[in-house]
Amino acid sequence: MDVTGSGATHVIGTWTQPAPTCAAGENSWSSPWVGIDGDTSGTVEQIGTDTDCSNGSASYYAWYEMYPKSLVTIFRFQ
């Protein structure tokens, strides 16, 4: 859900991260996340998870980003 306005100081989100299942040779990704995006501020504060398939090999990980700094991986499973 997107909320338009100003003055947001926190967000809350929950989801269940599914275990990745990949077909042979599959390349795909899914990334649920929550965050505060300053449309005109040039900053983004967000946290999320990824479920990825790379050439049929599955991995998933949690991350956060305080843009413009780089994304930081919290933990990764393969």
C-alpha positions in Angstrom: 0.0 0.0 0.0 1.3 3.5 -0.8 0.4 6.4 1.5 0.9 9.9 0.2 1.7 12.8 2.5 4.5 14.1 4.7 5.8 13.7 8.2 6.0 9.8 8.3 8.4 8.7 11.0 7.9 4.9 11.0 6.3 2.1 9.1 5.3 -1.4 10.1 4.9 -4.4 7.8 4.7 -8.2 8.2 4.9 -11.1 5.8 5.9 -14.7 5.7 9.0 -15.4 3.5 8.3 -18.5 1.4 11.0 -21.0 0.9 12.4 -20.7 -2.7 11.6 -23.4 -5.2 13.3 -23.0 -8.6 12.8 -24.9 -11.8 16.0 -26.0 -13.7 17.6 -22.9 -15.2 15.0 -20.5 -13.7 16.0 -16.8 -13.1 13.5 -14.9 -11.0 13.2 -12.8 -7.8 10.6 -11.6 -5.4 11.2 -8.8 -2.9 8.6 -7.8 -0.3 9.6 -4.7 1.7 8.5 -1.7 3.7 10.0 1.7 3.9 9.8 5.5 3.9 10.5 7.0 0.5 11.0 10.7 0.2 9.7 11.4 -3.3 11.4 14.8 -3.3 14.0 14.3 -0.5 16.5 12.0 -2.3 16.5 9.5 0.6 14.8 6.1 1.1 14.8 4.1 4.3 13.6 0.5 3.7 13.9 -3.1 4.9 12.8 -6.3 3.2 13.5 -9.8 2.1 14.4 -11.4 -1.3 13.6 -14.9 -2.7 15.8 -15.4 -5.7 16.4 -18.1 -8.3 19.6 -17.9 -10.3 20.0 -20.4 -13.0 17.8 -22.8 -11.0 19.7 -22.3 -7.7 17.6 -20.9 -4.8 18.6 -18.3 -2.2 16.9 -16.0 0.1 18.0 -13.1 2.3 17.0 -10.2 4.5 18.3 -6.7 3.8 18.0 -3.0 4.7 18.9 0.1 2.8 19.4 3.7 3.8 19.7 5.2 0.3 21.8 6.8 -1.0 24.0 4.4 0.9 24.3 0.8 -0.5 22.0 -2.1 0.4 23.2 -4.1 3.4 22.5 -7.9 3.6 21.5 -8.9 7.1 21.6 -12.7 6.5 21.5 -15.1 3.6 20.4 -18.7 3.2 21.2 -20.9 0.2 
